[in-house]
C-alpha atoms as one frame of an Amber mdcrd trajectory, in Angstrom:
protein
 104.300 114.471 140.773 102.018 117.125 142.239  98.416 116.302 141.257  97.742
 119.785 139.913 100.872 119.745 137.746 100.104 116.252 136.518  96.703 117.414
 135.274  98.178 120.594 133.776 100.731 118.480 131.890  97.953 116.343 130.364
  99.091 113.178 132.148  95.825 112.291 133.874  93.705 109.419 132.528  89.910
 109.497 132.152  87.409 106.674 132.403  83.677 107.128 131.758  81.108 104.400
 132.312  77.462 104.544 131.241  75.756 102.661 134.063  72.072 101.898 134.447
  71.245 104.877 136.638  74.404 106.962 136.576  77.050 107.950 134.067  80.251
 108.260 136.032  83.625 109.760 135.176  86.863 109.115 137.085  90.192 110.851
 136.549  93.241 108.870 137.737  97.020 108.981 137.685  99.288 106.198 136.410
  98.999 104.327 139.735  95.209 104.371 139.717  94.831 107.029 142.408  91.644
 109.055 141.914  92.196 112.730 141.108  88.648 113.862 140.357  85.177 112.474
 139.687  82.048 113.502 137.826  78.570 112.087 137.377  75.288 112.468 135.537
  72.116 110.727 136.659  69.814 109.132 134.120  67.192 106.405 134.085  65.908
 103.922 131.536  62.318 104.182 130.307  59.811 101.498 129.365  58.560 102.622
 125.940  56.160 100.379 124.013  57.285  97.448 126.138  61.017  98.109 125.509
  63.525  99.217 128.143  65.457 102.018 126.457  67.219 105.375 126.694  66.539
 108.079 124.100  69.455 108.875 121.786  69.559 112.501 122.931  70.161 111.222
 126.476  73.474 109.718 125.325  74.740 113.148 124.293  73.342 114.953 127.320
  74.762 112.324 129.653  78.208 112.345 128.046  78.478 116.138 128.243  76.924
 116.258 131.701  79.291 113.687 133.156  82.388 115.289 131.650  81.203 118.752
 132.663  80.737 117.552 136.247  84.252 116.075 136.305  85.725 119.219 134.742
  84.012 121.283 137.446  85.469 118.994 140.136  88.961 119.562 138.717  88.376
 123.320 138.762  87.150 123.308 142.353  89.904 121.021 143.673  92.903 122.367
 141.782  91.860 125.763 140.413  92.692 124.771 136.832  90.834 123.986 133.599
  91.109 120.465 132.205  92.420 120.726 128.630  94.332 117.540 127.841  94.558
 113.910 128.904  97.001 111.032 128.553  94.299 108.506 127.613  90.539 107.919
 127.698  88.421 104.799 128.102  84.665 104.319 127.592  82.553 101.635 129.220
  78.847 100.906 129.329  76.148  98.436 130.222  77.039  95.147 128.546  74.950
  93.586 125.759  71.966  95.362 124.221  71.271  96.357 120.639  72.083  99.517
 118.680  71.763  99.099 114.874  72.811 101.797 112.379  72.378 102.324 108.649
  75.145 103.282 106.209  74.588 106.976 106.994  75.370 106.265 110.650  71.786
 106.847 111.788  70.289 104.816 114.638  67.434 102.936 112.957  65.881 101.259
 116.007  65.529 102.540 119.578  68.285 101.284 121.861  67.310  97.939 123.431
  69.137  97.524 126.716  70.348  94.369 128.471  67.256  94.630 130.657  64.890
  93.495 127.902  63.852  89.855 128.014  61.966  89.767 124.715  64.394  87.702
 122.637  63.742  84.343 124.247  62.739  82.579 121.028  65.838  83.825 119.218
  68.100  82.936 122.138  66.745  79.376 122.252  67.106  78.854 118.505  70.647
  80.237 118.440  71.657  78.170 121.473  70.477  75.041 119.679  72.142  75.999
 116.379  75.461  76.987 117.973  75.500  74.396 120.796  76.567  77.377 122.874
  74.482  79.298 125.404  73.080  82.522 123.947  71.183  84.539 126.591  68.320
  86.704 125.368  70.079  89.938 126.378  73.024  89.275 124.013  73.243  91.523
 120.973  73.056  88.648 118.505  69.831  87.431 120.160  68.310  90.906 119.785
  69.284  90.949 116.108  67.925  87.480 115.389  64.698  88.225 117.262  64.233
  91.333 115.118  64.673  89.093 112.067  62.152  86.555 113.390  59.748  89.423
 114.081  60.105  90.632 110.484  61.195  94.104 111.631  61.663  96.508 108.744
  64.901  98.089 109.937  66.964  94.883 109.697  67.541  95.043 105.941  69.125
  98.496 106.333  71.684  97.543 108.986  75.243  98.514 108.097  76.635  98.089
 111.602  75.434  97.209 115.089  77.100  97.536 118.448  76.661  98.039 122.186
  76.368 101.264 124.156  80.099 101.388 124.928  80.899 100.735 121.277  78.546
 103.493 120.121  79.966 106.155 122.442  83.502 105.133 121.449  82.607 105.478
 117.773  81.159 108.946 118.401  84.441 110.013 119.990  86.909 108.311 117.623
  85.117 107.232 114.448  86.417 103.689 115.081  83.980 100.727 115.034  85.736
  98.515 117.571  85.040  96.701 120.843  87.143  95.224 123.599  86.989  91.430
 123.584  85.153  91.222 126.908  82.337  93.400 125.587  82.386  91.728 122.171
  81.982  88.324 123.843  78.559  89.524 124.999  77.575  90.310 121.427  78.624
  87.061 119.750  80.484  83.889 120.872  84.282  83.950 120.828  86.881  81.448
 119.735  90.343  82.553 120.746  90.604  86.312 120.398  87.910  86.758 117.768
  84.368  85.763 116.891  83.839  82.053 116.302  84.175  81.445 112.553  81.969
  78.349 112.580  79.201  80.192 114.436  79.433  83.170 112.089  78.896  80.739
 109.220  75.987  79.078 111.021  74.286  82.430 111.604  74.581  83.399 107.945
  73.089  80.040 107.008  70.137  80.629 109.360  69.196  83.903 107.638  70.319
  83.252 104.054  66.735  82.927 102.792  65.970  86.465 103.972  68.232  87.875
 101.276  69.752  90.618 103.417  72.448  92.728 101.715  74.862  92.067 104.606
  76.731  89.151 106.179  77.131  88.968 109.931  80.911  89.504 109.691  80.291
  92.801 107.887  78.176  94.378 110.610  79.946  93.330 113.828  82.579  95.595
 115.458  86.270  94.729 115.159  87.542  92.883 118.249  90.513  94.237 120.218
  92.187  92.964 123.406  93.357  95.000 126.383  96.315  97.214 125.548  95.645
  97.557 121.819  95.205 100.920 120.130  91.517 101.750 119.621  91.925 105.135
 117.941  92.195 108.723 119.144  89.767 111.425 120.173  88.690 113.403 117.105
  87.898 117.116 117.020  84.200 116.251 116.779  84.581 113.828 119.683  86.300
 116.436 121.809  83.370 118.820 121.242  80.902 116.082 122.212  82.725 115.629
 125.515  83.535 119.249 126.276  81.013 121.677 124.833  83.059 124.585 126.221
  85.800 123.712 123.739  88.756 123.435 126.132  89.602 119.762 125.561  92.185
 119.017 122.877  91.786 116.260 120.285  94.311 113.505 119.544  94.082 111.720
 122.908  94.658 107.912 122.665  91.690 105.715 123.565  91.628 102.108 124.756
  89.180  99.461 123.486  85.682 100.145 124.877  84.529  97.578 127.400  81.312
  96.556 129.126  80.602  96.834 132.814  81.393  93.140 133.277  84.942  93.620
 132.007  85.547  96.821 133.933  84.207  95.109 137.040  86.862  92.418 136.683
  89.520  95.101 136.339  88.186  97.161 139.256  88.477  94.109 141.523  91.724
  92.710 140.079  89.850  89.555 139.083  91.368  88.697 135.709  93.588  85.792
 136.776  92.454  82.161 136.686  90.470  81.114 139.805  89.585  84.675 140.745
  86.050  85.996 140.756  84.097  89.148 141.356  80.529  90.165 141.972  79.246
  93.483 140.658  76.111  94.599 142.474  74.104  97.599 141.338  70.912  97.814
 139.294  71.806  94.362 137.975  74.137  91.839 139.582  76.571  89.433 138.025
  79.278  87.069 139.199  82.326  86.517 136.985  84.625  83.537 137.586  87.824
  83.150 135.523  88.065  79.467 134.614  90.933  76.993 134.652  89.084  74.971
 132.018  85.814  75.184 130.139  82.653  73.782 131.715  81.776  70.155 130.948
  78.606  71.062 129.073  76.281  73.858 128.030  74.230  75.466 130.796  71.480
  77.917 129.890  72.002  79.635 133.252  75.712  80.333 132.650  77.115  82.787
 130.092  80.546  82.130 128.630  82.397  85.419 128.080  86.003  86.609 128.475
  88.244  88.897 130.483  89.434  92.077 128.716  92.582  90.165 127.767  90.715
  87.117 126.454  90.661  84.487 129.244  87.455  82.357 129.485  84.938  83.458
 132.117  81.765  81.880 133.500  79.211  84.617 134.104  76.093  84.331 136.252
  73.890  87.330 135.485  70.673  88.590 137.062  68.727  91.538 135.713  67.595
  92.662 139.158  69.546  93.675 142.241  69.177  97.046 144.000  66.220  98.703
 142.225  63.712  97.489 144.822  65.973  98.479 147.728  66.211 101.935 146.146
  62.432 102.172 145.742  61.761 101.312 149.393  64.455 103.711 150.585  62.933
 106.539 148.569  59.580 105.756 150.205  61.123 105.898 153.690  62.814 109.183
 152.754  59.419 110.571 151.766  58.085 109.662 155.214  61.025 111.422 156.882
  60.507 114.498 154.710  56.802 114.505 155.598  57.713 114.584 159.292  60.327
 117.307 158.786  63.245 115.049 159.720  66.692 115.972 158.427  68.381 112.992
 156.798  70.323 112.654 153.553  69.525 109.795 151.222  73.055 108.423 151.635
  72.789 108.405 155.432  69.396 106.696 155.185  70.776 103.909 152.992  73.596
 103.367 155.494  71.266 103.332 158.494  68.855 100.871 156.859  71.656  98.509
 155.821  73.103  98.612 159.328  69.676  97.933 160.856  69.461  94.686 158.825
  72.211  93.222 161.038  69.666  92.997 163.885  67.343  90.658 161.949  66.056
  87.298 163.165  67.649  84.174 161.706  64.526  83.354 159.679  64.090  86.997
 158.631  60.782  87.025 160.509  59.187  84.791 157.844  59.239  87.645 155.346
  59.799  87.130 151.624  60.578  89.525 148.793  61.276  89.387 145.043  63.080
  92.339 143.465  61.914  91.599 139.898  61.547  94.990 138.240  62.116  93.138
 134.974  62.253  89.491 133.894  64.756  87.089 135.440  65.998  84.310 133.160
  67.684  82.311 135.924  64.320  81.668 137.566  62.280  81.470 134.366  60.593
  84.888 134.254  60.298  86.874 131.016  58.732  89.766 132.925  58.685  90.619
 136.584  56.814  92.443 139.336  58.439  93.551 142.589  56.724  91.605 145.351
  56.801  91.639 149.150  55.027  88.844 151.046  54.432  88.261 154.756  52.368
  85.837 156.783  49.908  86.837 159.532  52.386  85.687 162.178  55.459  87.178
 160.495  57.688  89.398 162.639  57.331  92.514 160.533  60.226  94.594 161.897
  62.447  97.040 160.057  65.495  94.829 160.660  63.808  91.743 159.198  62.435
  93.754 156.294  65.852  95.151 155.357  67.596  91.804 155.784  65.165  90.256
 153.292  65.806  93.112 150.862  69.570  92.518 150.996  69.169  88.742 150.704
  66.809  88.813 147.724  69.295  90.997 145.844  71.471  87.838 145.566  68.715
  85.206 145.274  69.165  84.590 141.562  72.963  84.652 141.746  72.882  81.930
 144.395  70.947  79.636 142.058  73.528  80.125 139.309  76.495  79.634 141.627
  75.082  76.270 142.729  75.690  75.066 139.143  79.344  76.133 139.248  79.745
  74.353 142.583  78.569  71.115 140.938  81.135  71.719 138.156  83.845  71.945
 140.848  84.908  75.379 139.634  87.829  76.487 141.798  87.736  79.996 143.268
  90.681  81.373 145.251  89.150  84.750 145.984  85.981  86.742 145.387  85.855
  90.521 145.325  82.762  92.688 145.506  82.213  96.088 143.932  79.403  98.452
 143.112  76.916 100.505 145.068  75.709  97.567 147.196  79.040  97.563 149.053
  79.205 101.266 149.928  77.961 100.572 153.470  80.939  98.909 155.204  80.612
  95.255 156.256  76.874  94.742 155.636  76.785  94.128 151.870  80.084  92.269
 152.075  78.803  89.921 154.799  75.645  89.157 152.801  77.659  88.240 149.701
  80.032  86.108 151.800  76.978  84.231 153.097  75.603  83.798 149.579  78.914
  82.463 148.241  79.885  80.737 151.513  83.381  82.023 150.779  85.589  84.930
 151.869  84.729  88.201 150.133  87.074  91.151 149.764  86.217  94.759 148.997
  88.773  97.346 147.924  88.774 101.051 148.647  88.015 101.609 144.958  84.862
  99.436 145.101  82.614 102.486 145.167  84.252 103.914 142.022  83.371 100.736
 140.128  83.571 100.417 136.371  84.521 104.024 135.600  87.719 103.461 137.550
  88.154 100.067 135.856  87.976 101.489 132.328  90.376 104.277 133.353  92.851
 101.564 134.409  92.403  99.841 131.033  93.159 103.180 129.354  96.264 103.518
 131.525  97.436 100.040 130.481  97.014 100.930 126.810  99.476 103.835 127.086
 101.762 102.657 129.912 102.322  98.932 129.294 105.836  97.679 128.741 106.742
  95.386 125.857 105.269  91.895 126.387 103.793  92.901 129.747 100.747  90.802
 130.614  97.641  92.558 131.851  97.305  90.546 135.128 100.949  91.358 135.952
 100.363  95.035 135.212  97.413  95.098 137.603  99.270  93.265 140.380 102.489
  95.260 140.157 101.430  98.760 139.155  97.827  99.278 140.224  96.890  97.052
 143.135 100.229  96.698 144.919  99.272  99.529 147.288  95.461  99.217 147.211
  93.869  98.682 150.608  91.462  95.776 150.927  89.153  94.399 153.602  88.256
  90.694 153.668  85.377  89.073 155.523  85.015  85.351 156.154  81.446  84.026
 155.938  79.590  84.356 159.247  78.000  80.984 160.095  74.864  82.629 161.457
  74.342  84.744 158.329  75.074  81.720 156.096  72.391  79.751 157.925  69.992
  82.681 157.687  70.664  83.088 153.963  70.103  79.388 153.321  66.777  79.519
 155.192  65.792  82.485 153.067  66.724  80.610 149.865  64.424  77.730 150.827
  61.540  80.203 151.018  62.752  82.018 147.891  62.603  78.854 145.787  59.258
  77.717 147.198  57.724  81.167 146.739  58.533  81.515 143.037  55.012  80.284
 142.296  53.699  83.337 144.171  55.809  85.623 142.000  54.536  83.749 138.943
  50.943  84.370 140.010  51.683  88.071 140.501  53.253  88.372 137.052  50.280
  86.645 135.419  47.663  88.861 137.080
């Protein structure tokens, strides 16, 4: 069907993802082809020691992103977007958003980036015999209880960012299972009953008027009905009033789940790496790991399969900061260069680096990094007097350190003999062809593929989940749907690991591990 007519007939599908630095909207057809895009830039703030976004930013970002996409439709097709076939909402996984019975947010949003729930995470891990990272929603809640925070007694419901936006648009308090598995441990397709009971027992003496089952979102799997866009929701999205209500919505998912979808990594023995502000590797398991590892999160795919997740809070923020500095120098000298072209040029320059990266070392720790034992972080660049301080070496170190923490986590999965048939990369790190892909292949020492849709990321992934919810056939499995109806015609490039870059990365990791004491000293200054 002609793209313009498809949109006019209300058959396009919308996905919106609230990322760390950008809220992105993608409009697709039933095959996953992109029809239009929109975006709204935002940034988290450190307020009273908490990484957060103000509640009014949610509304501004939602309207801004949709308005940008609506404008793109108008410019490309000369029409006004008024109806859609389905909508999906995604957001940064984990975090903490508690509400009272009036639906009011009673504590500033605590994002995944906060590393202040370590005591709670340790206690829950011991009680559950299941790894609870300190960015999980249940760790945030329990830490608030341990801290004696006043708002806890008034909680009627708590959720994640994706769950909150979905509730604003539909009135439904639900979550996709992949996102829910980052709130509380799963057993089958729902929260673990025995762990729910254990949590209630831990807090029974507090006398709260709620039980944990009462305040968690309802869990849904991919393809299930998650409600429809209400009139109020339509006005939140489109303040001009053109969008019609009644549009079906799929279960809201986190960026981990949409990353798996965006890379077609939901089958057993597939994996993906999402690299943006944070970075995480997701490996779909044949069987559960032999024991608990504090470094490995156990979550699920959007259709409920077990997944080992290696997560690092820090990835590209330091690369961005240095690039902005270089752009300032260019502007000072009157040089014409877009930020996008500068990123590409710097990434390409890294390919000229020496094998030992010129004896340079960098840590990209804008925030704490659990995998290496840091509750807080400080970005750090270190060189020796005899270091070869060239631009190529500098940029190679910046790309390597983006995956330093992930490498440490993947070494655990290697010891567990976790089988991986393919790894796919997505996110902003892979926008420059070849360079980011070759670095990840060196880190994993395995072939890495990148699809044409890699730059669209999670917004495209949640749009595909919305498409599945309205297009699936009876008894059709989600992995089959992706293979046969979405990715059958998707173009993909695959790079084998380059032995020279693998050797270079391994040399860097030796320095990375030895130099952690330097980062520790910087943090403790």
